Amino acid sequence: MPPSTHSNKRKSILPLHIDTASFTTPPAQSNYPWRRMVAWKRQSVFIVFLTLFLVSAGLNIHHYRTPPTVSIVLSNDPLPPPSMPVLEHAIIVAGHAIYTGPPDTQSLQTDEHWTLEPYQKHGQVFTFQQHIQKGIALLKDNPKALLIFTGQKGKTKTKTKLFIFYYYYYYYCLFRIGHKVVTFFLSLSGQTRPAAGPHSEAISYWQIAQLLLVNATSDTLLPRMVTEEFARDSHENLLFSFCRFSEITGHYPSSVTVVGFEFKRSRFQDIHRASLRYPADRFEYIGIDPPHSVLGADDWKTGEALYSYGPFQKDKYGCHGTLRQKKIDRNPYRRRHAYRASCPALVDLLNYCPANNKLFAGLLPWDKGLF
């Protein structure tokens, strides 16, 4: 069999060609610069949003972790320097009622000239005067003491009675004490038209003190008798009086005497003083109770335990429940003190309202003997 003609033919193989230029030469740049612009803008927007998110998160964390602070705005309202920086001792007399009668000592004895709660009638008005007289006596004995009458404004039963009281009291002071004292009286009351506004327990006690003063000593004692008109309960009677002392002297009292009812002694000594962490060895309480009572002394103690000592024992700073509601009810004219501005060393204590009745642990002016 003859050999196939196809067996002698060689198949042609095409040479393999590899273009190495594609490995060594970079690709040509895009002819569309707008694409690069769009990509850059997208990255910028992402960076801006990321920055805003981080800043917002940081501010929120700082807000919830940092305790709130009070911003004190200093207005163009100048105050004179403290008038009596040499005083060291605070005598505090808390007000319990408002006198609306004429300026004579006989009228002071009758209930009809006072705004009284039902339980205060039949014997307590004489004790109110004893508290005032004791405060004056202590002031006479200590030339470095400041007497503070403390008590919030309350509603009087009739404006007519209040007007009559102011009218007679003005002329009584004018002829007995002198025009200088009357001017001080009017500026202290804060009312340019006596019949138009409310009257405070503190002012009422201050006026009664003028009736009880002797002419020979009034000029020396009067400058050291001031009022505190914002306290709505016994805790604030003590705390706000510290602030008032600071406003007058520029510092805090190195010793304190409180004049009040004997059955309130435990409340002031064991709760209020302790809640302010004021040194026990620098605190004195003088208790004077009414000579008699229709209810009896046992009922006083029972009422004190149920309605005052007991609630304050569970709520030292009086800022929850029934004690908070009492403050609202005792502020009919919707007034607010300015001690956060004038008493900055106690601003944290003034704002303190713990949910667990925990004792205030911040720095106080009387810590380590600093007053």
mmCIF file of C-alpha atoms in Angstrom:
data_model
loop_
_atom_site.group_PDB
_atom_site.id
_atom_site.type_symbol
_atom_site.label_atom_id
_atom_site.label_comp_id
_atom_site.label_asym_id
_atom_site.label_seq_id
_atom_site.Cartn_x
_atom_site.Cartn_y
_atom_site.Cartn_z
ATOM 1 C CA MET A 1 0.000 0.000 0.000
ATOM 2 C CA PRO A 2 1.525 3.240 -1.100
ATOM 3 C CA PRO A 3 2.277 5.681 1.633
ATOM 4 C CA SER A 4 -0.254 8.339 2.252
ATOM 5 C CA THR A 5 0.520 11.629 0.785
ATOM 6 C CA HIS A 6 -0.641 13.256 4.010
ATOM 7 C CA SER A 7 1.945 11.559 6.264
ATOM 8 C CA ASN A 8 4.855 13.391 4.715
ATOM 9 C CA LYS A 9 3.344 16.759 5.237
ATOM 10 C CA ARG A 10 4.362 18.688 8.319
ATOM 11 C CA LYS A 11 1.822 20.677 10.200
ATOM 12 C CA SER A 12 2.760 24.303 10.506
ATOM 13 C CA ILE A 13 2.805 25.698 14.079
ATOM 14 C CA LEU A 14 2.133 29.323 14.575
ATOM 15 C CA PRO A 15 4.660 31.061 16.777
ATOM 16 C CA LEU A 16 3.449 32.024 20.325
ATOM 17 C CA HIS A 17 3.648 35.753 20.824
ATOM 18 C CA ILE A 18 3.329 37.331 24.320
ATOM 19 C CA ASP A 19 2.940 41.029 24.539
ATOM 20 C CA THR A 20 5.081 41.969 27.537
ATOM 21 C CA ALA A 21 4.358 45.632 27.112
ATOM 22 C CA SER A 22 1.133 45.207 29.062
ATOM 23 C CA PHE A 23 3.192 44.197 32.115
ATOM 24 C CA THR A 24 5.737 46.949 31.971
ATOM 25 C CA THR A 25 3.701 49.896 30.741
ATOM 26 C CA PRO A 26 1.026 51.302 33.143
ATOM 27 C CA PRO A 27 -2.419 51.801 31.748
ATOM 28 C CA ALA A 28 -3.232 55.146 30.371
ATOM 29 C CA GLN A 29 -4.898 57.637 32.707
ATOM 30 C CA SER A 30 -8.650 58.089 32.459
ATOM 31 C CA ASN A 31 -9.809 60.818 30.230
ATOM 32 C CA TYR A 32 -12.758 61.532 32.641
ATOM 33 C CA PRO A 33 -11.561 63.814 35.557
ATOM 34 C CA TRP A 34 -15.165 64.270 36.792
ATOM 35 C CA ARG A 35 -15.044 60.708 38.117
ATOM 36 C CA ARG A 36 -12.158 61.599 40.406
ATOM 37 C CA MET A 37 -14.068 64.685 41.580
ATOM 38 C CA VAL A 38 -17.153 62.618 42.486
ATOM 39 C CA ALA A 39 -15.060 60.109 44.439
ATOM 40 C CA TRP A 40 -13.329 62.888 46.381
ATOM 41 C CA LYS A 41 -16.645 64.530 47.283
ATOM 42 C CA ARG A 42 -18.022 61.225 48.540
ATOM 43 C CA GLN A 43 -15.036 60.748 50.810
ATOM 44 C CA SER A 44 -15.327 64.329 52.132
ATOM 45 C CA VAL A 45 -18.995 63.917 52.970
ATOM 46 C CA PHE A 46 -18.258 60.679 54.813
ATOM 47 C CA ILE A 47 -15.467 62.307 56.818
ATOM 48 C CA VAL A 48 -17.721 65.263 57.779
ATOM 49 C CA PHE A 49 -20.549 63.002 58.959
ATOM 50 C CA LEU A 50 -18.144 60.797 60.880
ATOM 51 C CA THR A 51 -16.667 63.847 62.634
ATOM 52 C CA LEU A 52 -20.112 65.177 63.567
ATOM 53 C CA PHE A 53 -21.128 61.782 64.929
ATOM 54 C CA LEU A 54 -18.020 61.511 67.104
ATOM 55 C CA VAL A 55 -18.414 65.052 68.453
ATOM 56 C CA SER A 56 -22.109 64.507 69.223
ATOM 57 C CA ALA A 57 -21.401 61.225 70.987
ATOM 58 C CA GLY A 58 -18.655 62.837 73.050
ATOM 59 C CA LEU A 59 -20.913 65.709 74.145
ATOM 60 C CA ASN A 60 -23.690 63.345 75.171
ATOM 61 C CA ILE A 61 -21.325 61.197 77.223
ATOM 62 C CA HIS A 62 -19.956 64.318 78.944
ATOM 63 C CA HIS A 63 -23.496 65.562 79.639
ATOM 64 C CA TYR A 64 -24.623 62.385 81.385
ATOM 65 C CA ARG A 65 -21.403 61.757 83.294
ATOM 66 C CA THR A 66 -20.831 65.321 84.553
ATOM 67 C CA PRO A 67 -23.015 66.518 87.469
ATOM 68 C CA PRO A 68 -25.133 69.564 86.667
ATOM 69 C CA THR A 69 -23.717 72.933 87.631
ATOM 70 C CA VAL A 70 -25.460 76.217 88.197
ATOM 71 C CA SER A 71 -24.671 79.016 85.814
ATOM 72 C CA ILE A 72 -24.546 82.290 87.727
ATOM 73 C CA VAL A 73 -25.062 85.286 85.487
ATOM 74 C CA LEU A 74 -23.538 88.420 86.924
ATOM 75 C CA SER A 75 -25.689 91.374 85.933
ATOM 76 C CA ASN A 76 -24.921 95.050 86.264
ATOM 77 C CA ASP A 77 -26.451 95.130 89.733
ATOM 78 C CA PRO A 78 -23.721 96.183 92.171
ATOM 79 C CA LEU A 79 -23.906 95.419 95.885
ATOM 80 C CA PRO A 80 -22.165 97.310 98.679
ATOM 81 C CA PRO A 81 -19.458 95.465 100.613
ATOM 82 C CA PRO A 82 -20.529 93.443 103.669
ATOM 83 C CA SER A 83 -21.594 95.941 106.307
ATOM 84 C CA MET A 84 -20.584 93.994 109.434
ATOM 85 C CA PRO A 85 -17.603 91.706 108.728
ATOM 86 C CA VAL A 86 -16.589 91.566 112.414
ATOM 87 C CA LEU A 87 -19.669 89.603 113.484
ATOM 88 C CA GLU A 88 -19.142 85.911 114.223
ATOM 89 C CA HIS A 89 -22.223 84.512 115.958
ATOM 90 C CA ALA A 90 -25.659 83.899 114.420
ATOM 91 C CA ILE A 91 -28.812 84.061 116.548
ATOM 92 C CA ILE A 92 -31.725 82.583 114.601
ATOM 93 C CA VAL A 93 -35.370 83.067 115.542
ATOM 94 C CA ALA A 94 -37.838 81.322 113.237
ATOM 95 C CA GLY A 95 -41.194 83.003 112.655
ATOM 96 C CA HIS A 96 -44.427 81.075 113.156
ATOM 97 C CA ALA A 97 -47.179 83.643 112.545
ATOM 98 C CA ILE A 98 -47.863 87.193 111.345
ATOM 99 C CA TYR A 99 -48.959 90.061 113.588
ATOM 100 C CA THR A 100 -51.490 92.485 112.033
ATOM 101 C CA GLY A 101 -52.602 94.534 115.047
ATOM 102 C CA PRO A 102 -51.720 98.057 116.190
ATOM 103 C CA PRO A 103 -48.225 98.804 117.527
ATOM 104 C CA ASP A 104 -48.777 98.355 121.245
ATOM 105 C CA THR A 105 -47.703 95.590 123.572
ATOM 106 C CA GLN A 106 -51.236 94.925 124.867
ATOM 107 C CA SER A 107 -52.543 94.006 121.422
ATOM 108 C CA LEU A 108 -49.672 91.576 120.996
ATOM 109 C CA GLN A 109 -51.287 89.318 123.594
ATOM 110 C CA THR A 110 -54.551 88.682 121.745
ATOM 111 C CA ASP A 111 -55.072 86.027 119.076
ATOM 112 C CA GLU A 112 -57.364 88.231 116.982
ATOM 113 C CA HIS A 113 -54.413 90.411 115.908
ATOM 114 C CA TRP A 114 -52.436 87.445 114.584
ATOM 115 C CA THR A 115 -52.837 85.171 111.555
ATOM 116 C CA LEU A 116 -52.847 81.801 113.281
ATOM 117 C CA GLU A 117 -53.460 78.187 112.434
ATOM 118 C CA PRO A 118 -56.118 76.536 114.623
ATOM 119 C CA TYR A 119 -53.506 74.688 116.690
ATOM 120 C CA GLN A 120 -51.661 77.963 117.411
ATOM 121 C CA LYS A 121 -54.542 79.626 119.224
ATOM 122 C CA HIS A 122 -55.051 79.919 122.999
ATOM 123 C CA GLY A 123 -51.534 80.449 124.276
ATOM 124 C CA GLN A 124 -48.879 80.444 121.560
ATOM 125 C CA VAL A 125 -48.748 84.182 120.746
ATOM 126 C CA PHE A 126 -47.197 84.869 124.140
ATOM 127 C CA THR A 127 -44.514 82.289 123.362
ATOM 128 C CA PHE A 128 -43.787 83.973 120.015
ATOM 129 C CA GLN A 129 -42.942 87.123 121.977
ATOM 130 C CA GLN A 130 -40.766 85.121 124.359
ATOM 131 C CA HIS A 131 -38.761 83.837 121.378
ATOM 132 C CA ILE A 132 -38.249 87.388 120.145
ATOM 133 C CA GLN A 133 -37.314 88.659 123.600
ATOM 134 C CA LYS A 134 -34.809 85.840 124.050
ATOM 135 C CA GLY A 135 -33.206 86.691 120.720
ATOM 136 C CA ILE A 136 -32.891 90.344 121.769
ATOM 137 C CA ALA A 137 -31.391 89.366 125.136
ATOM 138 C CA LEU A 138 -28.784 87.181 123.453
ATOM 139 C CA LEU A 139 -27.977 90.016 121.047
ATOM 140 C CA LYS A 140 -27.404 92.420 123.931
ATOM 141 C CA ASP A 141 -25.017 89.996 125.598
ATOM 142 C CA ASN A 142 -22.877 89.409 122.510
ATOM 143 C CA PRO A 143 -21.616 92.443 120.552
ATOM 144 C CA LYS A 144 -20.362 90.128 117.808
ATOM 145 C CA ALA A 145 -23.740 88.504 117.168
ATOM 146 C CA LEU A 146 -26.260 89.001 114.368
ATOM 147 C CA LEU A 147 -29.962 88.391 115.097
ATOM 148 C CA ILE A 148 -31.828 86.879 112.135
ATOM 149 C CA PHE A 149 -35.622 86.641 112.017
ATOM 150 C CA THR A 150 -36.492 84.054 109.396
ATOM 151 C CA GLY A 151 -39.815 83.174 107.775
ATOM 152 C CA GLN A 152 -41.566 83.216 104.404
ATOM 153 C CA LYS A 153 -44.316 85.544 103.266
ATOM 154 C CA GLY A 154 -47.823 84.274 103.871
ATOM 155 C CA LYS A 155 -51.353 85.343 103.090
ATOM 156 C CA THR A 156 -52.966 87.621 105.643
ATOM 157 C CA LYS A 157 -56.671 87.303 106.263
ATOM 158 C CA THR A 158 -57.548 90.901 105.376
ATOM 159 C CA LYS A 159 -55.569 93.637 103.741
ATOM 160 C CA THR A 160 -57.464 96.208 105.812
ATOM 161 C CA LYS A 161 -55.980 94.914 109.059
ATOM 162 C CA LEU A 162 -52.523 94.924 107.507
ATOM 163 C CA PHE A 163 -52.955 98.495 106.285
ATOM 164 C CA ILE A 164 -54.039 99.669 109.754
ATOM 165 C CA PHE A 165 -51.010 97.982 111.282
ATOM 166 C CA TYR A 166 -48.581 99.666 108.869
ATOM 167 C CA TYR A 167 -50.263 103.049 109.294
ATOM 168 C CA TYR A 168 -50.068 103.089 113.086
ATOM 169 C CA TYR A 169 -46.676 101.462 113.176
ATOM 170 C CA TYR A 170 -45.193 104.085 110.870
ATOM 171 C CA TYR A 171 -46.251 106.990 113.077
ATOM 172 C CA TYR A 172 -45.394 105.094 116.231
ATOM 173 C CA CYS A 173 -41.829 104.660 115.001
ATOM 174 C CA LEU A 174 -41.684 108.212 113.746
ATOM 175 C CA PHE A 175 -42.428 109.720 117.156
ATOM 176 C CA ARG A 176 -40.835 107.102 119.403
ATOM 177 C CA ILE A 177 -37.687 106.078 117.538
ATOM 178 C CA GLY A 178 -37.163 108.644 114.833
ATOM 179 C CA HIS A 179 -37.362 109.095 111.081
ATOM 180 C CA LYS A 180 -34.091 107.260 110.493
ATOM 181 C CA VAL A 181 -35.503 104.012 111.815
ATOM 182 C CA VAL A 182 -38.739 104.441 109.865
ATOM 183 C CA THR A 183 -36.802 104.805 106.625
ATOM 184 C CA PHE A 184 -34.916 101.623 107.427
ATOM 185 C CA PHE A 185 -38.202 99.882 108.251
ATOM 186 C CA LEU A 186 -39.794 100.832 104.939
ATOM 187 C CA SER A 187 -36.776 99.781 102.884
ATOM 188 C CA LEU A 188 -36.554 96.512 104.765
ATOM 189 C CA SER A 189 -40.162 95.595 104.086
ATOM 190 C CA GLY A 190 -39.666 95.945 100.345
ATOM 191 C CA GLN A 191 -43.158 97.416 99.831
ATOM 192 C CA THR A 192 -43.615 100.964 98.612
ATOM 193 C CA ARG A 193 -47.363 100.824 99.282
ATOM 194 C CA PRO A 194 -47.985 98.933 102.515
ATOM 195 C CA ALA A 195 -51.564 97.836 101.788
ATOM 196 C CA ALA A 196 -50.739 96.413 98.373
ATOM 197 C CA GLY A 197 -48.470 93.500 99.117
ATOM 198 C CA PRO A 198 -47.908 90.410 101.272
ATOM 199 C CA HIS A 199 -46.307 90.396 104.687
ATOM 200 C CA SER A 200 -43.691 87.956 105.987
ATOM 201 C CA GLU A 201 -43.243 86.272 109.346
ATOM 202 C CA ALA A 202 -39.690 87.622 109.477
ATOM 203 C CA ILE A 203 -40.776 91.232 108.982
ATOM 204 C CA SER A 204 -43.566 90.783 111.528
ATOM 205 C CA TYR A 205 -41.108 89.548 114.155
ATOM 206 C CA TRP A 206 -38.688 92.373 113.306
ATOM 207 C CA GLN A 207 -41.446 94.933 113.888
ATOM 208 C CA ILE A 208 -42.445 93.364 117.197
ATOM 209 C CA ALA A 209 -38.804 93.492 118.257
ATOM 210 C CA GLN A 210 -38.893 97.267 117.726
ATOM 211 C CA LEU A 211 -41.869 97.493 120.079
ATOM 212 C CA LEU A 212 -40.018 95.511 122.718
ATOM 213 C CA LEU A 213 -36.745 97.459 122.462
ATOM 214 C CA VAL A 214 -35.771 100.147 124.909
ATOM 215 C CA ASN A 215 -34.940 103.539 123.369
ATOM 216 C CA ALA A 216 -31.486 103.640 124.902
ATOM 217 C CA THR A 217 -30.408 100.413 123.250
ATOM 218 C CA SER A 218 -32.339 100.443 119.958
ATOM 219 C CA ASP A 219 -29.699 102.394 118.035
ATOM 220 C CA THR A 220 -26.953 99.923 118.910
ATOM 221 C CA LEU A 221 -29.036 96.765 118.389
ATOM 222 C CA LEU A 222 -31.056 97.689 115.332
ATOM 223 C CA PRO A 223 -28.192 97.448 112.791
ATOM 224 C CA ARG A 224 -27.524 93.899 113.996
ATOM 225 C CA MET A 225 -31.121 92.739 113.463
ATOM 226 C CA VAL A 226 -31.995 91.497 109.968
ATOM 227 C CA THR A 227 -34.637 89.400 108.258
ATOM 228 C CA GLU A 228 -34.570 86.322 106.044
ATOM 229 C CA GLU A 229 -37.839 86.092 104.106
ATOM 230 C CA PHE A 230 -37.600 82.987 101.930
ATOM 231 C CA ALA A 231 -37.505 79.998 104.321
ATOM 232 C CA ARG A 232 -40.580 77.774 103.962
ATOM 233 C CA ASP A 233 -39.735 75.114 106.548
ATOM 234 C CA SER A 234 -37.408 74.530 109.491
ATOM 235 C CA HIS A 235 -34.619 73.105 107.314
ATOM 236 C CA GLU A 236 -34.601 76.285 105.247
ATOM 237 C CA ASN A 237 -34.842 78.411 108.404
ATOM 238 C CA LEU A 238 -31.384 77.167 109.322
ATOM 239 C CA LEU A 239 -29.796 76.887 105.863
ATOM 240 C CA PHE A 240 -31.077 80.206 104.519
ATOM 241 C CA SER A 241 -30.067 81.999 107.722
ATOM 242 C CA PHE A 242 -26.492 80.853 107.097
ATOM 243 C CA CYS A 243 -26.724 82.481 103.667
ATOM 244 C CA ARG A 244 -28.218 85.653 105.111
ATOM 245 C CA PHE A 245 -25.403 85.832 107.671
ATOM 246 C CA SER A 246 -22.907 85.521 104.813
ATOM 247 C CA GLU A 247 -24.597 88.322 102.866
ATOM 248 C CA ILE A 248 -24.253 90.691 105.832
ATOM 249 C CA THR A 249 -20.773 89.703 107.074
ATOM 250 C CA GLY A 250 -18.992 88.200 104.058
ATOM 251 C CA HIS A 251 -18.389 84.879 105.844
ATOM 252 C CA TYR A 252 -20.246 82.139 107.717
ATOM 253 C CA PRO A 253 -21.036 82.008 111.451
ATOM 254 C CA SER A 254 -18.447 80.395 113.694
ATOM 255 C CA SER A 255 -21.219 79.556 116.170
ATOM 256 C CA VAL A 256 -25.001 79.394 116.001
ATOM 257 C CA THR A 257 -27.871 79.698 118.492
ATOM 258 C CA VAL A 258 -31.418 78.802 117.444
ATOM 259 C CA VAL A 259 -34.386 79.975 119.531
ATOM 260 C CA GLY A 260 -37.611 78.025 119.093
ATOM 261 C CA PHE A 261 -40.052 75.591 120.636
ATOM 262 C CA GLU A 262 -38.624 72.998 122.986
ATOM 263 C CA PHE A 263 -40.522 70.171 121.301
ATOM 264 C CA LYS A 264 -38.642 70.992 118.062
ATOM 265 C CA ARG A 265 -35.203 70.592 119.644
ATOM 266 C CA SER A 266 -34.527 67.099 118.284
ATOM 267 C CA ARG A 267 -35.559 68.121 114.782
ATOM 268 C CA PHE A 268 -33.100 71.021 114.692
ATOM 269 C CA GLN A 269 -30.217 69.330 116.499
ATOM 270 C CA ASP A 270 -30.412 65.778 115.163
ATOM 271 C CA ILE A 271 -31.699 66.352 111.626
ATOM 272 C CA HIS A 272 -31.251 69.918 110.348
ATOM 273 C CA ARG A 273 -27.867 70.627 111.923
ATOM 274 C CA ALA A 274 -26.650 67.154 110.973
ATOM 275 C CA SER A 275 -27.911 67.474 107.386
ATOM 276 C CA LEU A 276 -25.793 70.634 107.017
ATOM 277 C CA ARG A 277 -22.869 68.909 108.785
ATOM 278 C CA TYR A 278 -22.484 71.933 111.037
ATOM 279 C CA PRO A 279 -20.258 71.162 114.087
ATOM 280 C CA ALA A 280 -22.334 70.059 117.073
ATOM 281 C CA ASP A 281 -20.013 71.799 119.538
ATOM 282 C CA ARG A 282 -20.707 75.159 117.831
ATOM 283 C CA PHE A 283 -24.483 74.749 117.762
ATOM 284 C CA GLU A 284 -26.915 75.655 120.567
ATOM 285 C CA TYR A 285 -30.670 75.281 120.712
ATOM 286 C CA ILE A 286 -32.802 77.199 123.236
ATOM 287 C CA GLY A 287 -36.303 75.802 123.571
ATOM 288 C CA ILE A 288 -39.260 77.763 124.955
ATOM 289 C CA ASP A 289 -42.693 76.111 124.887
ATOM 290 C CA PRO A 290 -46.100 77.716 125.580
ATOM 291 C CA PRO A 291 -47.049 77.670 129.259
ATOM 292 C CA HIS A 292 -50.193 75.719 128.504
ATOM 293 C CA SER A 293 -52.079 74.166 125.616
ATOM 294 C CA VAL A 294 -55.602 72.941 125.030
ATOM 295 C CA LEU A 295 -54.189 69.925 123.244
ATOM 296 C CA GLY A 296 -51.516 69.238 125.843
ATOM 297 C CA ALA A 297 -47.790 68.653 125.622
ATOM 298 C CA ASP A 298 -48.222 64.999 124.656
ATOM 299 C CA ASP A 299 -50.239 65.965 121.596
ATOM 300 C CA TRP A 300 -47.524 68.437 120.577
ATOM 301 C CA LYS A 301 -44.921 65.693 120.704
ATOM 302 C CA THR A 302 -47.179 63.314 118.801
ATOM 303 C CA GLY A 303 -47.828 65.903 116.102
ATOM 304 C CA GLU A 304 -44.131 66.728 115.880
ATOM 305 C CA ALA A 305 -43.239 63.051 115.424
ATOM 306 C CA LEU A 306 -45.930 62.414 112.808
ATOM 307 C CA TYR A 307 -45.812 65.564 110.688
ATOM 308 C CA SER A 308 -42.302 67.010 111.079
ATOM 309 C CA TYR A 309 -39.610 64.912 112.744
ATOM 310 C CA GLY A 310 -40.723 61.680 111.067
ATOM 311 C CA PRO A 311 -40.944 63.054 107.499
ATOM 312 C CA PHE A 312 -37.639 64.942 107.845
ATOM 313 C CA GLN A 313 -35.974 61.827 109.213
ATOM 314 C CA LYS A 314 -36.857 60.065 105.949
ATOM 315 C CA ASP A 315 -36.172 63.127 103.768
ATOM 316 C CA LYS A 316 -33.389 65.198 105.379
ATOM 317 C CA TYR A 317 -33.440 67.935 102.776
ATOM 318 C CA GLY A 318 -37.238 68.217 102.492
ATOM 319 C CA CYS A 319 -37.383 67.914 98.712
ATOM 320 C CA HIS A 320 -39.722 64.949 98.176
ATOM 321 C CA GLY A 321 -43.344 64.001 98.836
ATOM 322 C CA THR A 322 -45.277 65.832 101.532
ATOM 323 C CA LEU A 323 -42.371 68.071 102.566
ATOM 324 C CA ARG A 324 -41.953 69.271 98.998
ATOM 325 C CA GLN A 325 -45.679 69.940 98.738
ATOM 326 C CA LYS A 326 -45.552 71.953 101.968
ATOM 327 C CA LYS A 327 -42.980 74.255 100.391
ATOM 328 C CA ILE A 328 -45.256 74.794 97.415
ATOM 329 C CA ASP A 329 -48.277 75.480 99.637
ATOM 330 C CA ARG A 330 -46.278 77.927 101.761
ATOM 331 C CA ASN A 331 -45.243 79.996 98.758
ATOM 332 C CA PRO A 332 -48.538 81.595 97.639
ATOM 333 C CA TYR A 333 -46.786 84.517 95.944
ATOM 334 C CA ARG A 334 -44.433 82.301 93.902
ATOM 335 C CA ARG A 335 -41.191 83.860 95.141
ATOM 336 C CA ARG A 336 -37.680 82.431 94.797
ATOM 337 C CA HIS A 337 -34.516 83.295 96.713
ATOM 338 C CA ALA A 338 -31.253 84.519 95.171
ATOM 339 C CA TYR A 339 -28.888 82.671 97.523
ATOM 340 C CA ARG A 340 -27.385 80.648 94.680
ATOM 341 C CA ALA A 341 -25.823 83.892 93.494
ATOM 342 C CA SER A 342 -25.151 85.614 96.837
ATOM 343 C CA CYS A 343 -24.116 82.449 98.682
ATOM 344 C CA PRO A 344 -22.001 80.552 96.102
ATOM 345 C CA ALA A 345 -20.079 78.478 98.649
ATOM 346 C CA LEU A 346 -23.333 76.662 99.493
ATOM 347 C CA VAL A 347 -24.767 76.390 95.978
ATOM 348 C CA ASP A 348 -24.272 72.609 95.804
ATOM 349 C CA LEU A 349 -25.975 72.174 99.165
ATOM 350 C CA LEU A 350 -28.838 74.453 98.121
ATOM 351 C CA ASN A 351 -29.394 72.291 95.031
ATOM 352 C CA TYR A 352 -28.911 68.958 96.787
ATOM 353 C CA CYS A 353 -31.888 66.566 96.639
ATOM 354 C CA PRO A 354 -30.821 62.914 96.972
ATOM 355 C CA ALA A 355 -33.189 60.127 96.007
ATOM 356 C CA ASN A 356 -31.782 57.840 98.742
ATOM 357 C CA ASN A 357 -31.712 60.370 101.646
ATOM 358 C CA LYS A 358 -27.921 60.253 101.566
ATOM 359 C CA LEU A 359 -26.027 62.864 103.564
ATOM 360 C CA PHE A 360 -24.442 65.658 101.527
ATOM 361 C CA ALA A 361 -20.748 64.842 101.049
ATOM 362 C CA GLY A 362 -19.502 67.972 99.281
ATOM 363 C CA LEU A 363 -17.163 70.628 100.628
ATOM 364 C CA LEU A 364 -18.689 73.078 103.121
ATOM 365 C CA PRO A 365 -17.272 76.374 104.462
ATOM 366 C CA TRP A 366 -17.155 75.075 108.055
ATOM 367 C CA ASP A 367 -15.189 71.951 107.194
ATOM 368 C CA LYS A 368 -11.875 71.859 109.084
ATOM 369 C CA GLY A 369 -12.826 74.972 111.022
ATOM 370 C CA LEU A 370 -13.118 77.216 107.957
ATOM 371 C CA PHE A 371 -15.946 79.759 108.289
#
